[in-house]
């Protein structure tokens, strides 16, 4: 722990579980160390923020929420424009909210474009908290340029970049949109280094991998205990996270995969978009929930069928749980490939995720001693990355 004097730290994020959850324990730790933390967040997450001891600073966002994932559209530009449009209208809200109470330090999720703008305006350091992979040396040439070439040639894409550059220029940050988006001044990476592509080419003078920042979640999420019927059985957890969960046919396949395996018990999380009645008859060795205390279950589980989101992927790694990765969107496909390459998972495309395939994948992973050994090796390496306390130490170092 550093000896930083108590300070006013401002955190900025969006109303999405995948962007709030990874750093929530860091916020709790900063408050415990005596810092006053103001957390800019839409009202839907105010209670979650307040539980850490931070003070929610409520702003109105125009971004689609976890309740309506289809509102993000289907094209690349559909995923980009909302963040810029939201940033433009949020910036004056946040500037007014902090007027006369400017912080000593800004920390922010990678999606919060107003945060580094405000840090520049206030003349204080900004630290990015990345819940997923970061750019490596050569990233622009190998990934970004091919991915965005068509967009930058389109009329709609050109309008987007022109608007973004004008907004940055107006706020004194130049006009380099790509650099602003992918090259922060300072970054803490809240995933284990094992999940980072080309980790050996990441500039660690900018990015520090602190790994999973986990804590005791029992007070807010509860705990899980094996039901009497599951004692002595192997446990598999099935979860597709919080957004892309309207998948009754997939959940049926997961139940069918283990229905005739009496030595297995299935914990099935279906989220808010699937009606349990649509699943049909529930086998005796399956329990169904809308939400579960995922990390607590993984500490007891033998296997994890996951969408391979950043949070679930690292929780699987942190608990040395073999995974079957069935990605649904965005970075999950890359995460699934990384997990498979690490030797602790199988990547099963959604179109191939029938009962037979899922069962074979789980049973093969659990029976393979090499998978168990590799999973334990990664778990130990993650534990050494420091997690919550290391992240808080590095944030306090910026106060110097």
Short mmCIF file of C-alpha atoms in Angstrom, two decimals:
data_model
loop_
_atom_site.label_atom_id
_atom_site.label_comp_id
_atom_site.label_asym_id
_atom_site.label_seq_id
_atom_site.Cartn_x
_atom_site.Cartn_y
_atom_site.Cartn_z
CA UNK A 1 0.00 0.00 0.00
CA UNK A 2 1.26 3.49 -0.83
CA UNK A 3 1.15 6.38 1.63
CA UNK A 4 -0.94 8.73 -0.51
CA UNK A 5 -2.83 11.39 1.40
CA UNK A 6 -6.61 11.16 1.18
CA UNK A 7 -7.73 12.66 -2.10
CA UNK A 8 -10.81 13.32 -4.20
CA UNK A 9 -10.88 10.75 -7.00
CA UNK A 10 -13.50 10.81 -9.76
CA UNK A 11 -14.49 7.60 -11.56
CA UNK A 12 -16.44 7.64 -14.83
CA UNK A 13 -18.26 4.73 -16.45
CA UNK A 14 -21.36 3.74 -18.41
CA UNK A 15 -24.43 1.78 -17.32
CA UNK A 16 -23.26 -1.68 -18.34
CA UNK A 17 -22.38 -4.61 -16.08
CA UNK A 18 -19.34 -5.50 -18.19
CA UNK A 19 -17.88 -2.04 -17.63
CA UNK A 20 -18.85 -1.42 -14.00
CA UNK A 21 -18.25 -4.83 -12.44
CA UNK A 22 -14.53 -5.28 -13.33
CA UNK A 23 -13.42 -2.23 -11.32
CA UNK A 24 -16.06 -2.11 -8.57
CA UNK A 25 -13.73 -3.72 -6.01
CA UNK A 26 -11.02 -1.18 -6.84
CA UNK A 27 -13.46 1.60 -5.99
CA UNK A 28 -14.34 -0.13 -2.72
CA UNK A 29 -10.64 -0.41 -1.87
CA UNK A 30 -9.95 3.26 -2.62
CA UNK A 31 -12.78 4.29 -0.31
CA UNK A 32 -11.46 1.93 2.40
CA UNK A 33 -8.08 3.67 2.12
CA UNK A 34 -9.71 6.98 3.02
CA UNK A 35 -10.17 8.57 -0.39
CA UNK A 36 -13.35 10.39 -1.36
CA UNK A 37 -14.54 8.81 -4.58
CA UNK A 38 -17.17 10.47 -6.77
CA UNK A 39 -18.51 8.02 -9.35
CA UNK A 40 -20.22 9.38 -12.47
CA UNK A 41 -22.82 6.85 -13.59
CA UNK A 42 -26.42 6.73 -14.87
CA UNK A 43 -29.09 6.21 -12.23
CA UNK A 44 -29.59 2.49 -12.97
CA UNK A 45 -26.22 1.70 -11.35
CA UNK A 46 -26.33 4.27 -8.54
CA UNK A 47 -27.15 1.73 -5.83
CA UNK A 48 -24.36 -0.61 -6.95
CA UNK A 49 -21.89 2.28 -6.79
CA UNK A 50 -23.17 3.51 -3.43
CA UNK A 51 -22.58 0.06 -1.91
CA UNK A 52 -18.84 0.62 -2.31
CA UNK A 53 -18.92 3.82 -0.26
CA UNK A 54 -18.40 6.02 -3.32
CA UNK A 55 -20.80 8.89 -4.03
CA UNK A 56 -22.82 8.42 -7.23
CA UNK A 57 -22.81 11.44 -9.53
CA UNK A 58 -25.84 10.83 -11.72
CA UNK A 59 -25.90 11.79 -15.38
CA UNK A 60 -28.41 11.11 -18.14
CA UNK A 61 -27.14 8.83 -20.90
CA UNK A 62 -28.49 8.12 -24.37
CA UNK A 63 -26.62 4.81 -24.75
CA UNK A 64 -28.56 1.57 -25.21
CA UNK A 65 -28.63 -0.43 -21.99
CA UNK A 66 -28.19 -4.10 -21.08
CA UNK A 67 -32.00 -4.32 -21.16
CA UNK A 68 -32.07 -3.71 -24.91
CA UNK A 69 -28.94 -5.19 -26.52
CA UNK A 70 -30.54 -5.21 -29.99
CA UNK A 71 -30.61 -1.40 -29.93
CA UNK A 72 -26.90 -1.44 -30.74
CA UNK A 73 -27.68 -2.35 -34.34
CA UNK A 74 -25.78 -4.70 -36.61
CA UNK A 75 -23.06 -2.66 -38.35
CA UNK A 76 -19.71 -1.49 -36.97
CA UNK A 77 -20.74 2.16 -37.19
CA UNK A 78 -23.89 1.35 -35.18
CA UNK A 79 -21.61 0.39 -32.29
CA UNK A 80 -19.44 3.51 -32.55
CA UNK A 81 -21.77 6.46 -33.09
CA UNK A 82 -23.73 6.07 -29.83
CA UNK A 83 -20.58 6.51 -27.69
CA UNK A 84 -19.60 9.74 -29.43
CA UNK A 85 -23.14 11.13 -29.45
CA UNK A 86 -23.49 10.31 -25.77
CA UNK A 87 -20.13 11.84 -24.90
CA UNK A 88 -21.04 15.14 -26.58
CA UNK A 89 -24.24 15.49 -24.55
CA UNK A 90 -22.80 14.08 -21.31
CA UNK A 91 -19.72 16.34 -21.16
CA UNK A 92 -21.59 19.52 -20.13
CA UNK A 93 -23.61 17.53 -17.58
CA UNK A 94 -20.46 16.24 -15.90
CA UNK A 95 -18.62 19.56 -16.11
CA UNK A 96 -21.52 21.19 -14.26
CA UNK A 97 -21.78 18.38 -11.72
CA UNK A 98 -18.12 18.73 -10.69
CA UNK A 99 -17.89 22.52 -10.90
CA UNK A 100 -16.32 23.78 -7.69
CA UNK A 101 -15.51 20.23 -6.58
CA UNK A 102 -12.97 19.16 -9.19
CA UNK A 103 -11.08 15.94 -8.36
CA UNK A 104 -7.36 15.41 -7.82
CA UNK A 105 -7.37 12.42 -10.17
CA UNK A 106 -9.64 10.96 -12.87
CA UNK A 107 -10.03 7.22 -13.38
CA UNK A 108 -12.34 5.94 -16.06
CA UNK A 109 -13.65 3.02 -18.04
CA UNK A 110 -12.43 2.89 -21.64
CA UNK A 111 -15.91 3.78 -22.92
CA UNK A 112 -16.08 7.09 -21.02
CA UNK A 113 -14.87 9.61 -23.59
CA UNK A 114 -15.75 12.67 -21.45
CA UNK A 115 -13.37 11.58 -18.66
CA UNK A 116 -10.00 12.32 -20.32
CA UNK A 117 -11.47 15.53 -21.75
CA UNK A 118 -12.41 16.69 -18.26
CA UNK A 119 -9.06 15.60 -16.82
CA UNK A 120 -7.34 17.76 -19.46
CA UNK A 121 -9.63 20.68 -18.63
CA UNK A 122 -8.98 20.32 -14.91
CA UNK A 123 -5.25 19.74 -15.29
CA UNK A 124 -5.25 16.42 -13.39
CA UNK A 125 -3.97 12.95 -14.37
CA UNK A 126 -6.29 10.45 -16.03
CA UNK A 127 -5.97 6.68 -15.69
CA UNK A 128 -7.86 4.29 -17.94
CA UNK A 129 -9.26 1.10 -16.39
CA UNK A 130 -9.55 -1.41 -19.21
CA UNK A 131 -11.92 -4.37 -18.70
CA UNK A 132 -10.65 -6.05 -21.87
CA UNK A 133 -7.65 -6.28 -24.17
CA UNK A 134 -5.47 -3.26 -24.98
CA UNK A 135 -3.56 -2.19 -28.07
CA UNK A 136 -0.12 -3.68 -28.59
CA UNK A 137 2.74 -2.38 -30.73
CA UNK A 138 1.57 -3.02 -34.28
CA UNK A 139 -2.13 -3.16 -33.34
CA UNK A 140 -3.08 -0.33 -35.65
CA UNK A 141 -1.51 -1.94 -38.71
CA UNK A 142 -2.56 -5.51 -37.93
CA UNK A 143 -6.09 -4.99 -36.60
CA UNK A 144 -7.43 -1.44 -36.62
CA UNK A 145 -6.57 -0.39 -40.16
CA UNK A 146 -8.11 -3.46 -41.86
CA UNK A 147 -11.14 -3.37 -39.55
CA UNK A 148 -11.92 0.32 -40.05
CA UNK A 149 -10.78 0.88 -43.65
CA UNK A 150 -14.24 0.38 -45.12
CA UNK A 151 -15.84 2.52 -42.46
CA UNK A 152 -13.41 5.39 -43.03
CA UNK A 153 -14.15 5.27 -46.76
CA UNK A 154 -17.93 5.46 -46.25
CA UNK A 155 -19.90 8.68 -46.06
CA UNK A 156 -21.34 7.84 -42.66
CA UNK A 157 -17.94 6.83 -41.33
CA UNK A 158 -16.29 10.02 -42.58
CA UNK A 159 -18.99 12.09 -40.89
CA UNK A 160 -18.40 10.20 -37.63
CA UNK A 161 -14.64 10.76 -37.68
CA UNK A 162 -15.04 14.42 -38.64
CA UNK A 163 -17.45 15.01 -35.78
CA UNK A 164 -15.16 13.18 -33.34
CA UNK A 165 -12.05 15.12 -34.46
CA UNK A 166 -13.91 18.42 -34.19
CA UNK A 167 -15.07 17.57 -30.66
CA UNK A 168 -11.54 16.66 -29.56
CA UNK A 169 -10.09 19.81 -31.14
CA UNK A 170 -12.74 21.98 -29.51
CA UNK A 171 -11.68 20.54 -26.15
CA UNK A 172 -7.94 21.01 -26.67
CA UNK A 173 -6.98 17.38 -27.36
CA UNK A 174 -5.96 17.59 -31.03
CA UNK A 175 -7.73 15.69 -33.78
CA UNK A 176 -6.28 12.16 -33.59
CA UNK A 177 -9.38 10.04 -32.99
CA UNK A 178 -7.63 6.66 -33.23
CA UNK A 179 -4.97 7.67 -30.72
CA UNK A 180 -7.57 9.04 -28.32
CA UNK A 181 -9.54 5.78 -28.48
CA UNK A 182 -6.71 3.27 -28.18
CA UNK A 183 -3.65 5.00 -26.71
CA UNK A 184 -4.32 6.28 -23.17
CA UNK A 185 -1.71 8.16 -21.15
CA UNK A 186 -1.84 5.53 -18.39
CA UNK A 187 -3.81 2.31 -18.22
CA UNK A 188 -4.54 -0.41 -15.70
CA UNK A 189 -5.64 -3.61 -17.43
CA UNK A 190 -8.23 -5.48 -15.40
CA UNK A 191 -7.75 -8.80 -17.16
CA UNK A 192 -5.00 -11.33 -16.61
CA UNK A 193 -2.05 -11.05 -18.94
CA UNK A 194 -2.89 -14.56 -20.14
CA UNK A 195 -5.99 -13.20 -21.92
CA UNK A 196 -4.11 -10.42 -23.74
CA UNK A 197 -3.17 -11.09 -27.37
CA UNK A 198 0.51 -10.35 -28.14
CA UNK A 199 1.13 -9.53 -24.48
CA UNK A 200 4.88 -9.41 -25.12
CA UNK A 201 4.29 -6.41 -27.42
CA UNK A 202 2.21 -4.34 -25.00
CA UNK A 203 3.95 -1.16 -23.76
CA UNK A 204 4.10 -1.80 -20.03
CA UNK A 205 5.25 1.75 -19.33
CA UNK A 206 1.64 2.66 -20.20
CA UNK A 207 -0.34 -0.51 -19.46
CA UNK A 208 -0.03 -2.50 -16.24
CA UNK A 209 -1.81 -5.83 -15.97
CA UNK A 210 -3.33 -6.16 -12.52
CA UNK A 211 -5.56 -9.11 -13.37
CA UNK A 212 -8.96 -9.86 -11.90
CA UNK A 213 -9.99 -7.42 -9.16
CA UNK A 214 -12.24 -9.58 -7.06
CA UNK A 215 -13.51 -9.32 -3.51
CA UNK A 216 -16.12 -10.71 -1.16
CA UNK A 217 -19.38 -10.36 -3.05
CA UNK A 218 -21.55 -12.33 -0.63
CA UNK A 219 -23.17 -9.24 0.86
CA UNK A 220 -24.54 -8.10 -2.49
CA UNK A 221 -24.75 -11.32 -4.53
CA UNK A 222 -25.32 -13.95 -1.87
CA UNK A 223 -23.68 -17.37 -1.90
CA UNK A 224 -24.42 -20.78 -3.41
CA UNK A 225 -24.52 -24.13 -1.68
CA UNK A 226 -24.97 -27.50 -3.29
CA UNK A 227 -28.51 -28.76 -2.88
CA UNK A 228 -28.76 -32.09 -1.08
CA UNK A 229 -29.34 -33.90 -4.36
CA UNK A 230 -26.04 -32.56 -5.75
CA UNK A 231 -23.70 -33.74 -3.00
CA UNK A 232 -20.96 -35.91 -4.43
CA UNK A 233 -21.71 -34.83 -7.98
CA UNK A 234 -19.68 -32.76 -10.41
CA UNK A 235 -21.07 -29.26 -11.02
CA UNK A 236 -21.26 -27.34 -14.30
CA UNK A 237 -22.31 -23.69 -14.40
CA UNK A 238 -23.98 -22.33 -17.54
CA UNK A 239 -24.14 -18.55 -18.05
CA UNK A 240 -24.24 -16.23 -21.05
CA UNK A 241 -23.74 -13.12 -18.93
CA UNK A 242 -26.28 -10.29 -18.77
CA UNK A 243 -26.93 -9.07 -22.33
CA UNK A 244 -27.23 -11.76 -25.00
CA UNK A 245 -29.27 -14.19 -22.94
CA UNK A 246 -32.46 -14.75 -24.96
CA UNK A 247 -31.38 -18.27 -25.93
CA UNK A 248 -33.97 -20.84 -24.79
CA UNK A 249 -32.85 -23.43 -27.38
CA UNK A 250 -29.26 -23.20 -26.15
CA UNK A 251 -30.34 -23.60 -22.53
CA UNK A 252 -32.41 -26.64 -23.54
CA UNK A 253 -29.32 -28.12 -25.20
CA UNK A 254 -27.30 -27.58 -22.02
CA UNK A 255 -29.94 -29.37 -19.96
CA UNK A 256 -30.22 -32.23 -22.44
CA UNK A 257 -26.42 -32.61 -22.46
CA UNK A 258 -26.44 -33.67 -18.79
CA UNK A 259 -29.99 -34.96 -18.26
CA UNK A 260 -28.91 -38.60 -18.41
CA UNK A 261 -25.63 -38.12 -16.53
CA UNK A 262 -26.58 -38.75 -12.87
CA UNK A 263 -23.11 -37.82 -11.62
CA UNK A 264 -23.49 -34.22 -12.86
CA UNK A 265 -25.44 -31.26 -11.48
CA UNK A 266 -26.21 -28.23 -13.69
CA UNK A 267 -26.63 -24.65 -12.46
CA UNK A 268 -28.30 -22.74 -15.28
CA UNK A 269 -28.49 -18.94 -15.33
CA UNK A 270 -30.99 -17.69 -17.93
CA UNK A 271 -30.92 -13.91 -17.38
CA UNK A 272 -33.92 -11.62 -17.75
CA UNK A 273 -34.93 -12.23 -21.37
CA UNK A 274 -35.86 -15.95 -21.26
CA UNK A 275 -39.00 -17.32 -19.65
CA UNK A 276 -38.37 -20.52 -17.70
CA UNK A 277 -41.61 -21.89 -19.11
CA UNK A 278 -40.03 -21.82 -22.58
CA UNK A 279 -37.38 -24.32 -21.48
CA UNK A 280 -39.74 -27.27 -21.23
CA UNK A 281 -39.38 -29.94 -18.57
CA UNK A 282 -36.45 -29.29 -16.22
CA UNK A 283 -34.40 -32.44 -15.47
CA UNK A 284 -33.98 -33.39 -11.82
CA UNK A 285 -30.25 -32.59 -11.89
CA UNK A 286 -30.73 -29.01 -13.14
CA UNK A 287 -31.46 -25.84 -11.14
CA UNK A 288 -32.56 -22.73 -13.05
CA UNK A 289 -32.06 -19.11 -11.94
CA UNK A 290 -32.30 -15.67 -13.51
CA UNK A 291 -29.09 -14.63 -11.72
CA UNK A 292 -26.53 -16.50 -9.68
CA UNK A 293 -23.49 -15.61 -7.54
CA UNK A 294 -21.20 -16.66 -10.37
CA UNK A 295 -17.81 -16.41 -8.70
CA UNK A 296 -18.98 -18.29 -5.62
CA UNK A 297 -20.30 -21.11 -7.81
CA UNK A 298 -17.14 -21.24 -9.92
CA UNK A 299 -15.07 -21.75 -6.78
CA UNK A 300 -17.01 -25.02 -6.35
CA UNK A 301 -17.64 -25.96 -9.98
CA UNK A 302 -15.91 -28.54 -12.17
CA UNK A 303 -16.76 -26.89 -15.52
CA UNK A 304 -18.13 -23.62 -16.91
CA UNK A 305 -20.13 -23.14 -20.11
CA UNK A 306 -19.70 -19.42 -20.80
CA UNK A 307 -20.15 -16.74 -23.45
CA UNK A 308 -16.48 -15.82 -22.84
CA UNK A 309 -17.07 -12.23 -21.83
CA UNK A 310 -14.07 -10.61 -20.19
CA UNK A 311 -15.54 -10.98 -16.69
CA UNK A 312 -16.58 -14.59 -17.01
CA UNK A 313 -13.37 -15.58 -18.78
CA UNK A 314 -11.16 -14.25 -16.04
CA UNK A 315 -13.36 -15.65 -13.27
CA UNK A 316 -13.03 -19.05 -14.90
CA UNK A 317 -9.27 -18.62 -15.04
CA UNK A 318 -9.07 -17.27 -11.46
CA UNK A 319 -10.84 -20.38 -10.17
CA UNK A 320 -8.99 -22.81 -12.48
CA UNK A 321 -12.32 -23.97 -13.94
CA UNK A 322 -12.20 -25.61 -17.41
CA UNK A 323 -14.46 -23.73 -19.84
CA UNK A 324 -16.56 -24.37 -22.90
CA UNK A 325 -16.68 -20.98 -24.61
CA UNK A 326 -19.77 -20.24 -26.71
CA UNK A 327 -19.29 -16.57 -27.70
CA UNK A 328 -22.23 -14.34 -28.60
CA UNK A 329 -20.82 -10.94 -29.61
CA UNK A 330 -17.92 -8.47 -29.88
CA UNK A 331 -14.73 -9.37 -27.97
CA UNK A 332 -16.09 -12.74 -26.85
CA UNK A 333 -14.96 -14.49 -30.03
CA UNK A 334 -11.37 -13.40 -29.47
CA UNK A 335 -11.57 -14.35 -25.80
CA UNK A 336 -12.86 -17.81 -26.74
CA UNK A 337 -9.88 -18.33 -29.05
CA UNK A 338 -7.46 -17.13 -26.36
CA UNK A 339 -8.93 -19.49 -23.77
CA UNK A 340 -8.68 -22.40 -26.19
CA UNK A 341 -5.09 -21.47 -27.07
CA UNK A 342 -4.24 -21.43 -23.35
CA UNK A 343 -5.28 -25.08 -23.16
CA UNK A 344 -8.07 -24.60 -20.61
CA UNK A 345 -11.13 -24.35 -22.85
CA UNK A 346 -12.93 -25.46 -25.99
CA UNK A 347 -14.36 -22.84 -28.38
CA UNK A 348 -17.75 -24.10 -29.58
CA UNK A 349 -19.52 -21.77 -32.05
CA UNK A 350 -23.16 -21.12 -31.16
CA UNK A 351 -24.36 -22.83 -34.35
CA UNK A 352 -22.62 -26.04 -33.24
CA UNK A 353 -23.61 -25.93 -29.57
CA UNK A 354 -25.97 -28.89 -29.50
CA UNK A 355 -26.34 -31.25 -26.55
CA UNK A 356 -23.91 -33.88 -27.84
CA UNK A 357 -21.17 -31.36 -28.62
CA UNK A 358 -21.49 -29.58 -25.28
CA UNK A 359 -21.43 -32.83 -23.34
CA UNK A 360 -18.39 -34.17 -25.19
CA UNK A 361 -16.52 -30.91 -24.70
CA UNK A 362 -17.19 -30.72 -20.96
CA UNK A 363 -16.40 -34.37 -20.26
CA UNK A 364 -13.17 -34.26 -22.31
CA UNK A 365 -11.93 -31.13 -20.55
CA UNK A 366 -12.66 -32.42 -17.07
CA UNK A 367 -11.04 -35.79 -17.77
CA UNK A 368 -7.79 -34.30 -19.10
CA UNK A 369 -5.06 -33.89 -16.42
CA UNK A 370 -3.15 -31.54 -18.71
CA UNK A 371 -6.10 -29.13 -18.67
CA UNK A 372 -6.19 -29.19 -14.87
CA UNK A 373 -2.45 -28.57 -14.63
CA UNK A 374 -2.54 -25.69 -17.10
CA UNK A 375 -5.57 -24.14 -15.37
CA UNK A 376 -3.79 -24.24 -12.00
CA UNK A 377 -0.65 -22.70 -13.53
CA UNK A 378 -2.67 -19.79 -14.93
CA UNK A 379 -4.58 -19.34 -11.67
CA UNK A 380 -1.33 -19.00 -9.74
CA UNK A 381 0.10 -16.52 -12.25
CA UNK A 382 -3.07 -14.43 -12.02
CA UNK A 383 -2.92 -14.35 -8.24
CA UNK A 384 0.61 -12.94 -8.51
CA UNK A 385 -0.57 -10.02 -10.67
CA UNK A 386 -1.91 -8.30 -7.59
CA UNK A 387 -5.55 -7.64 -8.39
CA UNK A 388 -7.47 -5.10 -6.36
CA UNK A 389 -4.67 -4.01 -4.01
CA UNK A 390 -2.16 -3.59 -6.82
CA UNK A 391 -4.64 -1.52 -8.81
CA UNK A 392 -5.30 0.75 -5.84
CA UNK A 393 -1.56 1.14 -5.19
CA UNK A 394 -0.96 2.20 -8.79
CA UNK A 395 -3.87 4.66 -8.72
CA UNK A 396 -2.50 6.18 -5.51
CA UNK A 397 0.93 6.48 -7.15
CA UNK A 398 -0.64 8.81 -9.73
CA UNK A 399 -1.61 11.18 -6.92
CA UNK A 400 2.06 11.91 -6.39
#
